[in-house]
CSV table of C-alpha atoms in Angstrom, one decimal:
chain,number,residue,atom,x,y,z
L,1,MET,CA,26.1,7.9,-18.0
L,2,ARG,CA,24.3,10.5,-15.9
L,3,THR,CA,21.2,9.4,-14.2
L,4,THR,CA,18.5,11.9,-13.3
L,5,LEU,CA,15.8,9.4,-12.5
L,6,LEU,CA,14.1,10.4,-9.2
L,7,LYS,CA,14.6,8.2,-6.2
L,8,ILE,CA,11.5,9.0,-4.3
L,9,ASP,CA,11.9,9.2,-0.6
L,10,LYS,CA,11.2,5.7,0.8
L,11,LYS,CA,8.1,6.9,2.7
L,12,LYS,CA,6.1,3.8,3.6
L,13,TYR,CA,2.7,3.4,1.8
L,14,LEU,CA,1.3,2.5,5.2
L,15,PHE,CA,-2.1,1.0,5.0
L,16,PHE,CA,-2.5,2.0,8.6
L,17,THR,CA,-6.1,2.8,7.8
L,18,LEU,CA,-6.8,-0.9,7.8
L,19,LEU,CA,-5.7,-1.1,11.4
L,20,LEU,CA,-8.1,1.6,12.4
L,21,PHE,CA,-11.0,-0.6,11.3
L,22,ILE,CA,-10.5,-2.8,14.4
L,23,THR,CA,-11.1,0.2,16.7
L,24,SER,CA,-14.7,-0.7,16.1
L,25,THR,CA,-14.2,-4.1,17.5
L,26,ILE,CA,-14.5,-5.5,21.0
L,27,SER,CA,-11.8,-7.1,23.0
L,28,PHE,CA,-10.8,-8.3,26.4
L,29,SER,CA,-9.0,-6.4,29.2
L,30,GLN,CA,-6.0,-7.9,30.9
L,31,GLU,CA,-7.7,-8.9,34.0
L,32,ASP,CA,-7.9,-12.5,35.1
L,33,ASN,CA,-11.3,-13.6,34.0
L,34,SER,CA,-10.6,-17.4,34.2
L,35,ILE,CA,-13.4,-17.8,36.7
L,36,GLY,CA,-15.9,-16.5,34.2
L,37,TYR,CA,-18.3,-13.5,34.2
L,38,ARG,CA,-21.3,-13.2,36.5
L,39,THR,CA,-23.3,-11.0,34.1
L,40,LEU,CA,-23.4,-10.5,30.3
L,41,LYS,CA,-22.9,-6.7,30.9
L,42,ALA,CA,-19.6,-7.4,32.7
L,43,TYR,CA,-18.5,-9.5,29.8
L,44,VAL,CA,-19.3,-6.9,27.2
L,45,ASP,CA,-17.9,-4.1,29.3
L,46,ASP,CA,-14.6,-5.9,29.5
L,47,PHE,CA,-14.6,-6.0,25.7
L,48,ALA,CA,-15.1,-2.2,25.7
L,49,LYS,CA,-12.1,-1.7,28.0
L,50,ASN,CA,-9.7,-3.3,25.7
L,51,GLU,CA,-11.3,-1.7,22.7
L,52,LEU,CA,-10.2,1.6,24.2
L,53,TYR,CA,-6.8,0.2,24.9
L,54,ILE,CA,-6.3,-0.8,21.3
L,55,LYS,CA,-7.9,2.3,19.9
L,56,LYS,CA,-5.5,4.6,21.7
L,57,SER,CA,-2.5,2.8,20.2
L,58,LEU,CA,-4.0,2.8,16.7
L,59,ILE,CA,-4.9,6.5,16.8
L,60,GLU,CA,-1.3,7.2,17.8
L,61,TYR,CA,-0.1,5.1,14.8
L,62,SER,CA,-2.5,6.8,12.4
L,63,ASN,CA,-1.3,10.3,13.6
L,64,THR,CA,2.3,9.4,12.6
L,65,ILE,CA,1.1,9.2,9.0
L,66,ILE,CA,-1.7,11.8,8.9
L,67,GLU,CA,0.7,14.3,10.5
L,68,ASN,CA,3.5,13.2,8.2
L,69,GLN,CA,5.9,12.3,11.0
L,70,LEU,CA,9.2,10.4,10.6
L,71,GLU,CA,9.0,6.9,9.1
L,72,SER,CA,11.0,5.6,11.9
L,73,ARG,CA,8.3,6.5,14.4
L,74,SER,CA,5.6,4.9,12.3
L,75,VAL,CA,7.7,1.7,12.0
L,76,SER,CA,8.3,1.7,15.8
L,77,THR,CA,4.6,2.2,16.5
L,78,SER,CA,3.5,-0.6,14.1
L,79,LYS,CA,5.8,-3.0,15.9
L,80,LYS,CA,4.3,-2.0,19.2
L,81,ILE,CA,0.8,-2.7,17.8
L,82,ILE,CA,1.9,-6.2,16.7
L,83,GLU,CA,3.3,-6.9,20.2
L,84,LYS,CA,0.0,-5.6,21.8
L,85,LEU,CA,-2.1,-7.8,19.6
L,86,LYS,CA,0.1,-10.8,20.4
L,87,ASN,CA,-0.1,-10.0,24.1
L,88,ILE,CA,-3.9,-9.6,24.0
L,89,ASN,CA,-4.3,-12.9,22.2
L,90,SER,CA,-2.1,-14.7,24.7
L,91,ILE,CA,-4.1,-13.3,27.6
L,92,ILE,CA,-7.4,-14.3,26.0
L,93,ARG,CA,-6.3,-17.8,25.4
L,94,GLN,CA,-5.1,-18.2,28.9
L,95,ASN,CA,-7.9,-16.6,30.8
L,96,ASP,CA,-11.1,-16.1,28.9
L,97,LYS,CA,-13.7,-18.9,29.1
L,98,GLY,CA,-16.3,-16.9,27.3
L,99,PHE,CA,-19.7,-16.0,28.7
L,100,GLU,CA,-21.5,-19.2,29.9
L,101,LYS,CA,-19.0,-21.2,27.8
L,102,ASN,CA,-19.9,-19.2,24.7
L,103,THR,CA,-16.5,-18.4,23.2
L,104,LEU,CA,-17.8,-17.0,19.8
L,105,LEU,CA,-16.5,-13.5,20.4
L,106,ARG,CA,-13.3,-14.7,21.9
L,107,ASP,CA,-12.5,-17.1,19.0
L,108,SER,CA,-13.5,-14.6,16.3
L,109,PHE,CA,-11.5,-11.8,17.9
L,110,ILE,CA,-8.3,-14.0,18.2
L,111,LYS,CA,-8.7,-15.0,14.6
L,112,MET,CA,-9.0,-11.4,13.5
L,113,ASN,CA,-6.0,-10.3,15.5
L,114,GLU,CA,-4.0,-13.1,14.0
L,115,LYS,CA,-4.9,-12.0,10.5
L,116,THR,CA,-3.9,-8.4,11.4
L,117,ILE,CA,-0.5,-9.6,12.7
L,118,GLU,CA,0.0,-11.7,9.6
L,119,CYS,CA,-0.8,-8.9,7.2
L,120,LEU,CA,1.3,-6.4,9.1
L,121,SER,CA,4.2,-8.7,8.9
L,122,ASN,CA,4.1,-9.9,5.3
L,123,GLY,CA,3.7,-6.5,3.6
L,124,THR,CA,-0.1,-6.7,2.9
L,125,LEU,CA,-0.9,-3.8,5.2
L,126,ILE,CA,2.4,-2.0,5.0
L,127,MET,CA,3.6,-1.8,1.4
L,128,SER,CA,7.0,-0.1,1.6
L,129,ASP,CA,9.0,-2.3,-0.7
L,130,TYR,CA,8.2,-0.9,-4.1
L,131,VAL,CA,11.9,-0.4,-5.0
L,132,LEU,CA,12.8,-3.9,-3.9
L,133,LEU,CA,9.8,-5.3,-5.7
L,134,SER,CA,10.7,-3.5,-8.9
L,135,GLN,CA,13.9,-5.6,-9.1
L,136,LEU,CA,11.9,-8.7,-9.8
L,137,SER,CA,10.9,-9.8,-13.3
L,138,VAL,CA,7.6,-8.3,-14.7
L,139,SER,CA,5.9,-11.7,-14.3
L,140,GLU,CA,7.0,-12.0,-10.7
L,141,ILE,CA,5.9,-8.4,-10.0
L,142,ASN,CA,2.4,-9.2,-11.4
L,143,ILE,CA,2.2,-12.4,-9.4
L,144,THR,CA,3.3,-10.6,-6.2
L,145,LEU,CA,0.8,-7.8,-6.7
L,146,SER,CA,-2.0,-10.2,-7.4
L,147,LYS,CA,-1.3,-12.2,-4.2
L,148,ARG,CA,-1.2,-9.0,-2.1
L,149,GLU,CA,-4.6,-7.9,-3.5
L,150,VAL,CA,-6.1,-11.3,-2.6
L,151,ALA,CA,-4.6,-11.1,0.8
L,152,LEU,CA,-6.0,-7.6,1.4
L,153,LYS,CA,-9.5,-8.7,0.4
L,154,SER,CA,-9.1,-11.7,2.7
L,155,TYR,CA,-8.1,-9.4,5.5
L,156,PHE,CA,-11.2,-7.2,5.2
L,157,GLU,CA,-13.4,-10.3,4.9
L,158,GLU,CA,-12.0,-11.5,8.2
L,159,LEU,CA,-12.9,-8.1,9.7
L,160,ARG,CA,-16.4,-8.4,8.3
L,161,GLN,CA,-16.7,-11.9,9.7
L,162,PHE,CA,-16.0,-10.5,13.2
L,163,GLU,CA,-18.8,-8.0,12.8
L,164,LYS,CA,-21.1,-10.9,11.9
L,165,SER,CA,-19.9,-12.7,15.0
L,166,LYS,CA,-20.7,-9.7,17.2
L,167,LYS,CA,-24.2,-9.6,15.8
L,168,GLU,CA,-24.6,-13.4,16.3
L,169,PHE,CA,-23.4,-13.2,19.8
L,170,GLY,CA,-25.9,-10.4,20.5
L,171,ARG,CA,-28.7,-12.4,19.0
L,172,MET,CA,-27.8,-15.4,21.0
L,173,ASN,CA,-27.8,-13.4,24.3
L,174,ASN,CA,-30.6,-11.0,23.5
L,175,ILE,CA,-28.3,-7.9,23.6
L,176,LYS,CA,-27.6,-5.3,21.0
L,177,ILE,CA,-23.9,-4.6,20.1
L,178,LYS,CA,-23.2,-1.8,17.7
L,179,SER,CA,-21.3,-2.7,14.6
L,180,LEU,CA,-20.1,-1.0,11.4
L,181,THR,CA,-22.7,-0.3,8.8
L,182,GLY,CA,-22.5,1.2,5.3
L,183,GLU,CA,-19.3,1.9,3.3
L,184,ASN,CA,-16.0,1.5,5.1
L,185,VAL,CA,-13.8,4.5,4.4
L,186,LEU,CA,-10.8,2.6,5.6
L,187,GLU,CA,-11.2,-0.2,3.2
L,188,TYR,CA,-11.8,2.3,0.4
L,189,ASN,CA,-8.7,4.1,1.3
L,190,ALA,CA,-6.7,0.9,1.3
L,191,TYR,CA,-7.7,-0.1,-2.2
L,192,GLN,CA,-6.9,3.4,-3.4
L,193,ASN,CA,-3.4,3.0,-1.9
L,194,VAL,CA,-3.0,-0.3,-3.7
L,195,LEU,CA,-3.6,1.4,-7.0
L,196,PHE,CA,-1.0,4.0,-6.2
L,197,PHE,CA,1.5,1.4,-5.1
L,198,LYS,CA,1.1,-0.6,-8.3
L,199,ILE,CA,1.7,2.4,-10.5
L,200,ASN,CA,4.9,3.3,-8.6
L,201,VAL,CA,6.3,-0.2,-8.7
L,202,LEU,CA,5.9,-0.4,-12.4
L,203,ASP,CA,7.2,3.1,-12.9
L,204,GLU,CA,10.3,2.2,-10.9
L,205,LYS,CA,10.7,-1.0,-13.0
L,206,ILE,CA,10.6,1.1,-16.2
L,207,ASN,CA,13.2,3.5,-14.7
L,208,ALA,CA,15.5,0.6,-14.0
L,209,SER,CA,15.2,-0.8,-17.5
L,210,ILE,CA,16.0,2.6,-19.0
L,211,ILE,CA,19.1,2.9,-16.8
L,212,SER,CA,20.3,-0.6,-17.7
L,213,ILE,CA,19.3,-0.1,-21.4
L,214,ASN,CA,17.2,-3.3,-21.3
L,215,ASP,CA,14.9,-3.3,-24.2
L,216,ASN,CA,13.0,-6.5,-23.2
L,217,ASP,CA,12.4,-5.3,-19.7
L,218,SER,CA,11.2,-1.9,-20.9
L,219,LYS,CA,8.7,-3.5,-23.3
L,220,GLU,CA,7.3,-5.9,-20.8
L,221,SER,CA,7.2,-3.1,-18.1
L,222,ILE,CA,5.3,-0.8,-20.4
L,223,ASN,CA,2.8,-3.5,-21.2
L,224,ALA,CA,2.3,-4.1,-17.5
L,225,LEU,CA,1.9,-0.4,-16.9
L,226,ASP,CA,-0.7,-0.3,-19.7
L,227,ASN,CA,-2.7,-3.0,-17.9
L,228,ALA,CA,-2.3,-1.3,-14.5
L,229,TYR,CA,-3.5,2.0,-15.9
L,230,LEU,CA,-6.6,0.3,-17.4
L,231,ASP,CA,-7.1,-1.2,-13.9
L,232,VAL,CA,-6.9,2.3,-12.3
L,233,ILE,CA,-9.4,3.7,-14.8
L,234,SER,CA,-11.8,0.8,-14.2
L,235,LYS,CA,-11.6,0.9,-10.4
L,236,THR,CA,-11.7,4.7,-10.0
L,237,THR,CA,-14.8,4.7,-12.1
L,238,LEU,CA,-16.2,2.0,-9.8
L,239,TYR,CA,-15.2,3.9,-6.7
L,240,LYS,CA,-16.3,7.4,-7.9
L,241,SER,CA,-19.8,7.2,-6.3
L,242,THR,CA,-18.7,5.5,-3.1
L,243,PHE,CA,-18.1,8.8,-1.2
L,244,VAL,CA,-19.1,12.4,-1.6
L,245,ASP,CA,-15.4,13.2,-1.1
L,246,THR,CA,-13.9,12.1,-4.4
L,247,SER,CA,-10.5,13.9,-3.9
L,248,LEU,CA,-8.4,10.8,-3.4
L,249,ASN,CA,-10.1,9.0,-6.3
L,250,ASN,CA,-9.5,11.9,-8.6
L,251,GLU,CA,-5.9,12.3,-7.5
L,252,ASN,CA,-5.2,8.6,-8.2
L,253,LEU,CA,-6.6,8.9,-11.7
L,254,THR,CA,-4.6,12.1,-12.3
L,255,TYR,CA,-1.4,10.7,-11.0
L,256,SER,CA,-1.7,7.4,-12.9
L,257,TYR,CA,-2.5,9.2,-16.1
L,258,PHE,CA,0.6,11.3,-15.7
L,259,ILE,CA,2.9,8.3,-15.1
L,260,HIS,CA,1.3,6.3,-18.0
L,261,SER,CA,1.3,9.2,-20.5
L,262,GLN,CA,4.9,10.3,-19.8
L,263,LYS,CA,6.2,6.7,-20.0
L,264,LYS,CA,4.5,6.3,-23.4
L,265,LYS,CA,6.1,9.5,-24.6
L,266,ILE,CA,9.6,8.5,-23.4
L,267,ILE,CA,9.7,5.0,-24.9
L,268,PRO,CA,10.3,6.2,-28.6
L,269,VAL,CA,13.1,8.4,-27.3
L,270,PHE,CA,14.5,5.5,-25.3
L,271,ASN,CA,14.3,3.2,-28.3
L,272,ASP,CA,16.4,5.7,-30.4
L,273,PHE,CA,18.9,5.9,-27.6
L,274,SER,CA,19.1,2.1,-27.2
L,275,THR,CA,19.6,1.7,-31.0
L,276,ALA,CA,22.4,4.2,-31.0
L,277,PHE,CA,24.0,2.5,-27.9
L,278,ILE,CA,23.9,-1.0,-29.6
L,279,SER,CA,25.4,0.4,-32.8
L,280,LEU,CA,28.2,2.0,-30.9
L,281,GLN,CA,29.0,-1.2,-29.1
L,282,LYS,CA,29.2,-3.1,-32.4
L,283,LEU,CA,31.6,-0.5,-33.8
L,284,LYS,CA,33.8,-0.7,-30.7
L,285,LYS,CA,34.4,-4.4,-31.4
L,286,THR,CA,35.9,-3.5,-34.8
L,287,THR,CA,38.3,-0.8,-33.6
L,288,ASN,CA,41.3,-3.2,-33.7
L,289,ASN,CA,41.7,-2.8,-37.5
L,290,LEU,CA,41.0,0.9,-37.9
L,291,SER,CA,40.7,2.6,-41.2
L,292,GLN,CA,39.9,6.1,-42.0
L,293,GLU,CA,36.4,5.1,-43.0
L,294,SER,CA,35.8,3.1,-39.8
L,295,ILE,CA,37.1,5.9,-37.6
L,296,GLU,CA,34.7,8.3,-39.3
L,297,ALA,CA,31.8,5.9,-38.8
L,298,TYR,CA,32.8,5.4,-35.2
L,299,ASN,CA,32.9,9.2,-34.6
L,300,VAL,CA,29.5,9.6,-36.2
L,301,ALA,CA,28.1,6.8,-33.9
L,302,VAL,CA,29.6,8.4,-30.8
L,303,LYS,CA,28.0,11.8,-31.8
L,304,SER,CA,24.7,10.2,-32.4
L,305,TYR,CA,24.8,8.3,-29.2
L,306,ASN,CA,25.6,11.4,-27.1
L,307,LEU,CA,22.9,13.4,-28.7
L,308,LYS,CA,20.3,10.8,-28.1
L,309,LYS,CA,21.5,10.1,-24.6
L,310,ASN,CA,21.3,13.8,-23.7
L,311,ALA,CA,17.9,14.1,-25.3
L,312,LEU,CA,16.6,11.1,-23.3
L,313,PHE,CA,17.9,12.3,-20.0
L,314,ASP,CA,16.9,15.9,-20.5
L,315,ILE,CA,13.3,14.7,-21.0
L,316,LEU,CA,13.6,12.4,-18.0
L,317,GLU,CA,14.8,15.2,-15.8
L,318,VAL,CA,11.8,17.3,-16.6
L,319,ILE,CA,9.4,14.4,-16.1
L,320,GLN,CA,10.9,13.4,-12.8
L,321,LYS,CA,10.7,17.0,-11.4
L,322,ASN,CA,7.0,17.0,-12.3
L,323,LYS,CA,6.5,13.6,-10.9
L,324,LYS,CA,8.0,14.6,-7.5
L,325,ILE,CA,5.5,17.4,-7.3
L,326,MET,CA,2.6,15.1,-8.1
L,327,TYR,CA,3.9,12.4,-5.9
L,328,ASN,CA,4.0,14.7,-2.9
L,329,LYS,CA,0.6,16.1,-3.8
L,330,TRP,CA,-0.9,12.6,-3.7
L,331,LEU,CA,0.5,12.1,-0.2
L,332,VAL,CA,-1.1,15.3,0.9
L,333,VAL,CA,-4.4,14.4,-0.6
L,334,ASN,CA,-4.3,11.0,1.0
L,335,ARG,CA,-3.6,12.5,4.5
L,336,THR,CA,-6.3,15.1,4.0
L,337,PHE,CA,-8.8,12.6,2.9
L,338,LEU,CA,-8.2,10.6,6.0
L,339,LYS,CA,-8.4,13.6,8.3
L,340,ASN,CA,-11.8,14.6,6.8
L,341,ASN,CA,-13.4,11.2,6.6
L,342,VAL,CA,-12.0,8.8,9.3
L,343,LYS,CA,-14.1,9.1,12.5
L,344,PHE,CA,-13.5,7.5,15.8
L,345,THR,CA,-16.7,6.6,17.7
L,346,ASP,CA,-17.5,4.3,20.6
L,347,ILE,CA,-19.7,1.4,19.6
L,348,TYR,CA,-21.1,0.7,23.1
L,349,GLU,CA,-24.0,2.4,24.8
C-alpha cells in the first residue's frame, strides 16, 4: 500500500515565549552575598544584574525560533537555560540571606525557576512529541493533553505569584519595583500554540488509523478532533479581542478549520476503502476451494479494493500538499506575531 500521508518536519512547537516572561523578573548575581546587603538599593541592583544575565540567554533562545534556525540549536540553547537556572538557584540557596532577613524575593524566585525547569523538562513548555503522543490511545491522548494544559496554567500562575511577591516586597520596604501589567502576549501566544499542537496530534492520530485501516481508532479520533475543533472555535472567539494583532488567532482558526473539514470529507472515502479491504480479506480465506464463481467474485473484490484505495490516497495526497502549505504558513505567522508583539524592556529605574 502506498502511503502519501505527510510526515511534517519535526520542528519543535517550542513554547519559548513562556520563558521570555521571566525576563521581567528579578534575580541574584553570582557574587558572594552571604554577609548580607548594606542597603536596599544594593539588594535590588543585584537582582537587576542577574535579570540581564538571564535575559540575554532567553533572547538568544527566542531568536533561534523567531529566525527559524536549526532545531538542534534551539534544543542546545534550552538545555543551557536549564543549567543556568539550576546554577542560579544553587548560588541563591548557598549565599543569599535576603535583605534584613527578608527572603520573600529569594524564595519566590527559586520557586519560579524550579517551575520553569520542571515544565521545560516534562514537555509542558516544549511540546515536540506530537508524533509520539499520537501513538497512544485516544483516551490517553485526551488525558495527556488535559494534564499539559493544567500544567501550563499552573506555570503562568507561578509567574504571576512572583509578580505579587515583588509588589509585596516593595510595599514592605517602601520601594517601587516595576512589574508586568495588562495582558501578557507571551501567555497568549502559548495558549495559541497549545491549540495548534492539539489539532496536529489528532490529525497525526487519524493519519495513523487510516494507514493501519483501523476503523475503531478512526472513529474515536474523529470524535476527538470534533471536540478539539469546537475548543478552538470557543477559545479563538474568546481570544479575539485580546490584542489588536489578531493574525495568530485568525490563522489558528483557519488551520483548524482546514484540518477538521478535510478529515470529515475523507472519512466516507476511508470507510468505503475499509469495507472493500475487509471483504477482500474474507474472500482470501476461501481461496483454497476455488470455483469459477469464487474466482470471479475475488477478482471483482480486488478491482473494487484497488479503485477505492487509489481514490482514497489520491485525495489524501492533495490534502497533505495543501496541509504542508498551511502548516508552514502557520509557523511564519507565529514567528511574525512574536516579532511584532514581544518587547524586551528593563523593569528597573
